PDB file of C-alpha atoms and ligand atoms in Angstrom:
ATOM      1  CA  UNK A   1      -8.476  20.164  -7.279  1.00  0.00           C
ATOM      2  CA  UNK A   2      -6.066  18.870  -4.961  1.00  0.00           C
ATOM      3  CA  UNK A   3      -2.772  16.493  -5.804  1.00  0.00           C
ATOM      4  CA  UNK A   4      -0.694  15.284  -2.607  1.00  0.00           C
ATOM      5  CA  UNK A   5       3.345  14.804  -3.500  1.00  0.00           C
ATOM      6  CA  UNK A   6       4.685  11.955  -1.566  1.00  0.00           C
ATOM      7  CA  UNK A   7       8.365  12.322  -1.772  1.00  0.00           C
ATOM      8  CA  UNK A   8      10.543   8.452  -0.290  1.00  0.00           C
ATOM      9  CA  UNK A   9      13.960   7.836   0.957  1.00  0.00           C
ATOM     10  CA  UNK A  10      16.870  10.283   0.363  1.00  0.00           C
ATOM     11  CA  UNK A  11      15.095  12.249  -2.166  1.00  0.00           C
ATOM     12  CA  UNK A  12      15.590  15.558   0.352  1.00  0.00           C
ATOM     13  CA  UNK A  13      19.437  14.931  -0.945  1.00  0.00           C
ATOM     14  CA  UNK A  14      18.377  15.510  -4.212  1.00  0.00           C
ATOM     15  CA  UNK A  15      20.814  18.437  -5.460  1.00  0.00           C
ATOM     16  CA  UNK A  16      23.852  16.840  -3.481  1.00  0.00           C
ATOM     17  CA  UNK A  17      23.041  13.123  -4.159  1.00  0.00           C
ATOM     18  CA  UNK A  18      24.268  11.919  -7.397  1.00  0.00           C
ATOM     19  CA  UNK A  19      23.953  14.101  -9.123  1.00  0.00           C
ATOM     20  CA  UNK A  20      25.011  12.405 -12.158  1.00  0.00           C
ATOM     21  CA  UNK A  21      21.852   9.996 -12.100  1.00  0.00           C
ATOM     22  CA  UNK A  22      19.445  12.896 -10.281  1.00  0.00           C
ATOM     23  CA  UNK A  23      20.775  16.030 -11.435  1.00  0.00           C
ATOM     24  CA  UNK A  24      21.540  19.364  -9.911  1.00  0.00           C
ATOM     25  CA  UNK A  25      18.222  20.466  -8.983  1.00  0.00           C
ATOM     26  CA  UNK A  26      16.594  20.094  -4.806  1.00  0.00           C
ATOM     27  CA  UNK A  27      13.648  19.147  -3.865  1.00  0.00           C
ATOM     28  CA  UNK A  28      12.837  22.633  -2.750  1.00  0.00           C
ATOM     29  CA  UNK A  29      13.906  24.094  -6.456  1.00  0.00           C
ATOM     30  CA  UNK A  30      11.043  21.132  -7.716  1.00  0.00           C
ATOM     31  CA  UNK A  31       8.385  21.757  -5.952  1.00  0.00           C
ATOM     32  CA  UNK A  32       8.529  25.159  -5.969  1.00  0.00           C
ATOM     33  CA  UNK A  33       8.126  24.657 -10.128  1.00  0.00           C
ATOM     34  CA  UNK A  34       5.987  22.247  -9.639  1.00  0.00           C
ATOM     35  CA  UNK A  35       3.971  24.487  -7.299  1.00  0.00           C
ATOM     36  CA  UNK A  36       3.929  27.347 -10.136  1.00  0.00           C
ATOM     37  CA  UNK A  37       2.589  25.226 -12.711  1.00  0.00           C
ATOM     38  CA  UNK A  38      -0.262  23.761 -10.952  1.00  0.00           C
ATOM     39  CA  UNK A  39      -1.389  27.210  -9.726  1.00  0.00           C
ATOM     40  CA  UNK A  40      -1.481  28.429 -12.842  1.00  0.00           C
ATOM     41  CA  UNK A  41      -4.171  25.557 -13.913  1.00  0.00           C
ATOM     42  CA  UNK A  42      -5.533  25.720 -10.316  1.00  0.00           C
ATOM     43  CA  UNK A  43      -4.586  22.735  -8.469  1.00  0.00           C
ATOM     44  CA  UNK A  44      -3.353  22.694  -4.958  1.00  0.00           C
ATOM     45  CA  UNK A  45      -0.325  20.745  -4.099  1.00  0.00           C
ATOM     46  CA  UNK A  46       0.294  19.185  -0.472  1.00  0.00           C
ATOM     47  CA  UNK A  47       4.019  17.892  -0.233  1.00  0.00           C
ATOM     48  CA  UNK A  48       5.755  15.497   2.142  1.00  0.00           C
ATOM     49  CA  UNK A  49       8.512  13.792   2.176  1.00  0.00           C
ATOM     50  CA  UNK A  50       9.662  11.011   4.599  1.00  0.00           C
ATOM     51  CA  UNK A  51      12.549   8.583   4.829  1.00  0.00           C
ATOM     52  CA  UNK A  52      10.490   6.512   6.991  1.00  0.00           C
ATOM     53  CA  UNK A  53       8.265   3.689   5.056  1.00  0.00           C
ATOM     54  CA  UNK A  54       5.312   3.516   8.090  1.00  0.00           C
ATOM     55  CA  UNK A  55       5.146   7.619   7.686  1.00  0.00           C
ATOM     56  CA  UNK A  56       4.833   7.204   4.089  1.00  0.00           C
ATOM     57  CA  UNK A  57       1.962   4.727   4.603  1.00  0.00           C
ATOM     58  CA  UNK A  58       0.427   7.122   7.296  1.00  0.00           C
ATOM     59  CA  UNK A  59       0.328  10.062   4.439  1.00  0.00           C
ATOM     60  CA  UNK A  60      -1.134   8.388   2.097  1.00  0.00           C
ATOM     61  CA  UNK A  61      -3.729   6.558   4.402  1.00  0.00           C
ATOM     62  CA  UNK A  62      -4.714  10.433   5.005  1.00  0.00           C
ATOM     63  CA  UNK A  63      -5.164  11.504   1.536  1.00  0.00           C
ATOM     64  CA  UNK A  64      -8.846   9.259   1.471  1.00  0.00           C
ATOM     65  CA  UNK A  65     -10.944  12.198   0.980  1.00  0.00           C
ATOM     66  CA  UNK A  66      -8.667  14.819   1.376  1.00  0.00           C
ATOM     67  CA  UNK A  67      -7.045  15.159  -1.777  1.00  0.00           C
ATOM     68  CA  UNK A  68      -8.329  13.968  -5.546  1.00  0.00           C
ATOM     69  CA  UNK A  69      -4.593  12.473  -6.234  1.00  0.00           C
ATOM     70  CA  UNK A  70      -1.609  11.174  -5.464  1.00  0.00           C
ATOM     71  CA  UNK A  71       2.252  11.741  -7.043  1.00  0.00           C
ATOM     72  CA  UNK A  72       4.333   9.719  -5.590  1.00  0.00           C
ATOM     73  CA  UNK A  73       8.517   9.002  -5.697  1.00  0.00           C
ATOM     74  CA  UNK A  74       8.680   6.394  -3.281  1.00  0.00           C
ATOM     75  CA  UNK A  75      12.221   6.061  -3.818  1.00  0.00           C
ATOM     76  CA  UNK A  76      13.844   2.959  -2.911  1.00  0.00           C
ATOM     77  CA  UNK A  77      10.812   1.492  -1.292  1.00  0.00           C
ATOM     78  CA  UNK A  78       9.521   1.205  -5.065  1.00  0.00           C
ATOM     79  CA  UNK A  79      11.527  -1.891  -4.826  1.00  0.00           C
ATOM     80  CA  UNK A  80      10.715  -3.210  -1.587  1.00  0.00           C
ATOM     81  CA  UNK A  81       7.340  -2.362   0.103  1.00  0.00           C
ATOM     82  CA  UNK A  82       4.660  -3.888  -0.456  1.00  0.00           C
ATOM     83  CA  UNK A  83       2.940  -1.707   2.737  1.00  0.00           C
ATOM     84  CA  UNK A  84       2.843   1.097   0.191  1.00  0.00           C
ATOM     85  CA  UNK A  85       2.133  -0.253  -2.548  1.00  0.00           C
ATOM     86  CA  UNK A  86      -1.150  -1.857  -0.145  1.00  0.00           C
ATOM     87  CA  UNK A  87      -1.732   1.700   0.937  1.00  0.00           C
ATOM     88  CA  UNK A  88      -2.333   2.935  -2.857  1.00  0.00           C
ATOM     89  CA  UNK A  89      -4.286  -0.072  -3.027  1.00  0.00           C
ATOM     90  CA  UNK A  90      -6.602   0.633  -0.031  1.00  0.00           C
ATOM     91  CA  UNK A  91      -7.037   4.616  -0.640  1.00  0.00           C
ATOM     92  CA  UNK A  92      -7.890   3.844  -4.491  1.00  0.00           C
ATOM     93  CA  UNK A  93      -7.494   7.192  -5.646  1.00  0.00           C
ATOM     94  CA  UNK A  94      -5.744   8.041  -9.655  1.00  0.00           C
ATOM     95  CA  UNK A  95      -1.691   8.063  -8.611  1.00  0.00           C
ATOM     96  CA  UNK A  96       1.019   8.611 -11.019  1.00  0.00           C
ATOM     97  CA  UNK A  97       4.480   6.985  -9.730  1.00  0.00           C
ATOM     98  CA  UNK A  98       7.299   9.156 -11.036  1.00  0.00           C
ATOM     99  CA  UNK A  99      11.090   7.988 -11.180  1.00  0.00           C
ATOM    100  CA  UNK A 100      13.288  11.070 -11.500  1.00  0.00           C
ATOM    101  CA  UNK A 101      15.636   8.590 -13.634  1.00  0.00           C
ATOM    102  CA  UNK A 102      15.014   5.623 -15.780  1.00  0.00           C
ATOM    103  CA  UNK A 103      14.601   2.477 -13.516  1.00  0.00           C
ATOM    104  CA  UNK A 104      14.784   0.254 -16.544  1.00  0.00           C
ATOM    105  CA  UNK A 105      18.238   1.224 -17.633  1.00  0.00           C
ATOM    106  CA  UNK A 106      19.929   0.859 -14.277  1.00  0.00           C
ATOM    107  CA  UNK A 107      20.931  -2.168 -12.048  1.00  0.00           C
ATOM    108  CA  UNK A 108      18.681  -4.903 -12.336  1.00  0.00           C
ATOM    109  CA  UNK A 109      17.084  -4.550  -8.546  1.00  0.00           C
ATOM    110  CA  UNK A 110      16.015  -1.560  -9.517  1.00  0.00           C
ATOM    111  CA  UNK A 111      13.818  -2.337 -12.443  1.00  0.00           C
ATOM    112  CA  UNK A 112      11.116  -4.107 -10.570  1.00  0.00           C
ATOM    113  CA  UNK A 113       8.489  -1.969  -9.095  1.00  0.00           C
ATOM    114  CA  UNK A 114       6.382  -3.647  -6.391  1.00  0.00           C
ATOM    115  CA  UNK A 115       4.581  -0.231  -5.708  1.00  0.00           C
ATOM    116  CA  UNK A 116       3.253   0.308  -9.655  1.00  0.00           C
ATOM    117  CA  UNK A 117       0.881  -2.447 -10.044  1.00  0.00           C
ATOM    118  CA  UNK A 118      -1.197   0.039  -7.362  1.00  0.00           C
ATOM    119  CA  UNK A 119      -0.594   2.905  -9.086  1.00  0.00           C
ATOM    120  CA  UNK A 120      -2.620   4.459 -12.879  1.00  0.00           C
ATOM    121  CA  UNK A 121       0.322   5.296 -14.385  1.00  0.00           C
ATOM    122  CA  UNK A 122       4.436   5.372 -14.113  1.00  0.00           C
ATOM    123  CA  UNK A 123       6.648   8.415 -16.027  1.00  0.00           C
ATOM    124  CA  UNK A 124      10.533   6.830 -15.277  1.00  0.00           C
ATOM    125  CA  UNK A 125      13.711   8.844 -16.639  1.00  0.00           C
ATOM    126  CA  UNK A 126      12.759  12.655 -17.634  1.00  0.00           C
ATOM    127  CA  UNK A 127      14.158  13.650 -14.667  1.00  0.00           C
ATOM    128  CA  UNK A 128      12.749  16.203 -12.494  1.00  0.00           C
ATOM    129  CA  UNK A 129      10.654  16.931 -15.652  1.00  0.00           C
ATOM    130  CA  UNK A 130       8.923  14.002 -14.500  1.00  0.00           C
ATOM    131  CA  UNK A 131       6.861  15.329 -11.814  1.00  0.00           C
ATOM    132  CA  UNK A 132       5.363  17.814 -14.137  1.00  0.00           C
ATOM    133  CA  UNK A 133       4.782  15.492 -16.505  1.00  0.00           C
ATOM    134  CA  UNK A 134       3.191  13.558 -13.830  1.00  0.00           C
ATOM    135  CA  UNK A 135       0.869  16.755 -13.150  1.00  0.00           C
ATOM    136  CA  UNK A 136      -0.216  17.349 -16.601  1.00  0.00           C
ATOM    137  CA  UNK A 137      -1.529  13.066 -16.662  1.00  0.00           C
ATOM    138  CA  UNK A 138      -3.244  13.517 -12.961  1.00  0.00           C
ATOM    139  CA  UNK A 139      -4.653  16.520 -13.736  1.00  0.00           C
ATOM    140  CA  UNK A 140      -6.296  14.662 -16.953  1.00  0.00           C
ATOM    141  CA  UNK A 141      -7.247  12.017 -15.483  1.00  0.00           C
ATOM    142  CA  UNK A 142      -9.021  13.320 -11.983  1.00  0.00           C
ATOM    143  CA  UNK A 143     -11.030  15.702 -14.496  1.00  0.00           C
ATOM    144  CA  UNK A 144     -11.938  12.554 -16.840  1.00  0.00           C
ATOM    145  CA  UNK A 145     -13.101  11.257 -13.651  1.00  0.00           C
ATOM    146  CA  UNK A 146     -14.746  14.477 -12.592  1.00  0.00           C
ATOM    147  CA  UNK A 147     -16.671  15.048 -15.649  1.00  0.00           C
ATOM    148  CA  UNK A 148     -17.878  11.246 -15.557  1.00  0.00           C
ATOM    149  CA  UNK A 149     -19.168  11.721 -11.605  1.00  0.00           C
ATOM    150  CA  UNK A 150     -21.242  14.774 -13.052  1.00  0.00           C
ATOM    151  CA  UNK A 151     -22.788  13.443 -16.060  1.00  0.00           C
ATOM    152  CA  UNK A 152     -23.839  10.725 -13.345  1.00  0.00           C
ATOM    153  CA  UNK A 153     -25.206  12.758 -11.358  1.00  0.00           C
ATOM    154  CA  UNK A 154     -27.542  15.024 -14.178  1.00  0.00           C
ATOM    155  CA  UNK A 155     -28.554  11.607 -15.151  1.00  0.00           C
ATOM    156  CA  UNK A 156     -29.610  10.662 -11.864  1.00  0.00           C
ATOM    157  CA  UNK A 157     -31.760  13.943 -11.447  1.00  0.00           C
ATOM    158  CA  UNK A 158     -33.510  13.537 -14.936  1.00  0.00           C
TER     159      UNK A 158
HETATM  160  C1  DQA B 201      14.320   6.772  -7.805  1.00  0.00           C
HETATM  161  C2  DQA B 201      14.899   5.440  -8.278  1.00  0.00           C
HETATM  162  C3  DQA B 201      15.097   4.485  -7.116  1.00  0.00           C
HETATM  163  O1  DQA B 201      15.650   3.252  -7.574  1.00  0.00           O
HETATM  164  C4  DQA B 201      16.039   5.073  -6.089  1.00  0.00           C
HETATM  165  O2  DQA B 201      16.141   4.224  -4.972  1.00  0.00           O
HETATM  166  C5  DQA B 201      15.667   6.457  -5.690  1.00  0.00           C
HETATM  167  C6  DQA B 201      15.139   7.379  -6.682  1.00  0.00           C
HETATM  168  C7  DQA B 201      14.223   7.825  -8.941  1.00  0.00           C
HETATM  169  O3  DQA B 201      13.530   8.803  -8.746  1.00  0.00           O
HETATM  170  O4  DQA B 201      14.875   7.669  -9.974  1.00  0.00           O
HETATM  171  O5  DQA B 201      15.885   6.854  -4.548  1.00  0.00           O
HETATM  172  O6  DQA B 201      12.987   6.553  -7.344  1.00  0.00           O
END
């Protein structure tokens, strides 16, 4: 199985961006966890990150048969694009947004997401927990999905 993590805006200052709201931890020191725990269950990771929205929309444009799902941060574009939230509309594959804090309890532009209606699921405010957390529902989900596409299939051949 293979998950792609789509990192947005500003999240490669994790560790020196507030980190008061994001905590102490870089993007490096995540997905290298990250990376750990899905080996260990034996799912491939692909990561990117971009500050750009169009290069954001490119990468996940390429994940259409390429990878089984999608974890995605977009950052501050959560609140603004609707090109990416189109994108995870288009590609249709299981996508968990994660929020590394909790977009509900901050200010009030930030508790919209235009990008969620597009995605399966949301996890907001565990911090960089999240992601993992994020992994564990994906992982579910794409074998849910997996597991339904076989049955199918023996059904087919009877
Ligand atoms: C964020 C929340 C966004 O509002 C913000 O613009 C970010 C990070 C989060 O992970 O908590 O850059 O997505």
């Amino acid at each position: 199985m293979k998950i792609a993590v789509i990192q947005g805006p500003n999240l490669n200052m994790l560790g020196v961006r507030e980190r008061n709201i994001y905590g102490a931890m870089s993007l490096e020191q995540i997905h290298e966890q990250l990376k750990a725990s899905a080996s260990q269950n034996g799912v491939e990771l692909e990561f990117f990150q971009s500050n750009l929205e169009g290069e954001i929309v490119d990468r996940i444009q390429e994940c259409l048969g390429t990878v089984d799902g999608i974890i995605i941060n977009p950052a501050a574009y959560t609140h603004t694009s609707i090109a990416i939230k189109d994108a995870l509309s288009a590609v249709a594959l299981p996508t968990v947004e994660v929020h590394i804090s909790n977009i509900y309890k901050r200010e009030e532009f930030r508790q919209k997401s235009i990008t969620a209606g597009s995605s399966t699921g949301v996890i907001t405010g565990f911090g960089p927990f999240g992601y993992h957390l994020g992994l564990i529902a994906l992982t579910q989900i794409i074998n849910e999905i997996k597991a339904i596409e076989e049955a199918q299939k023996q059904q087919q051949a009877k």
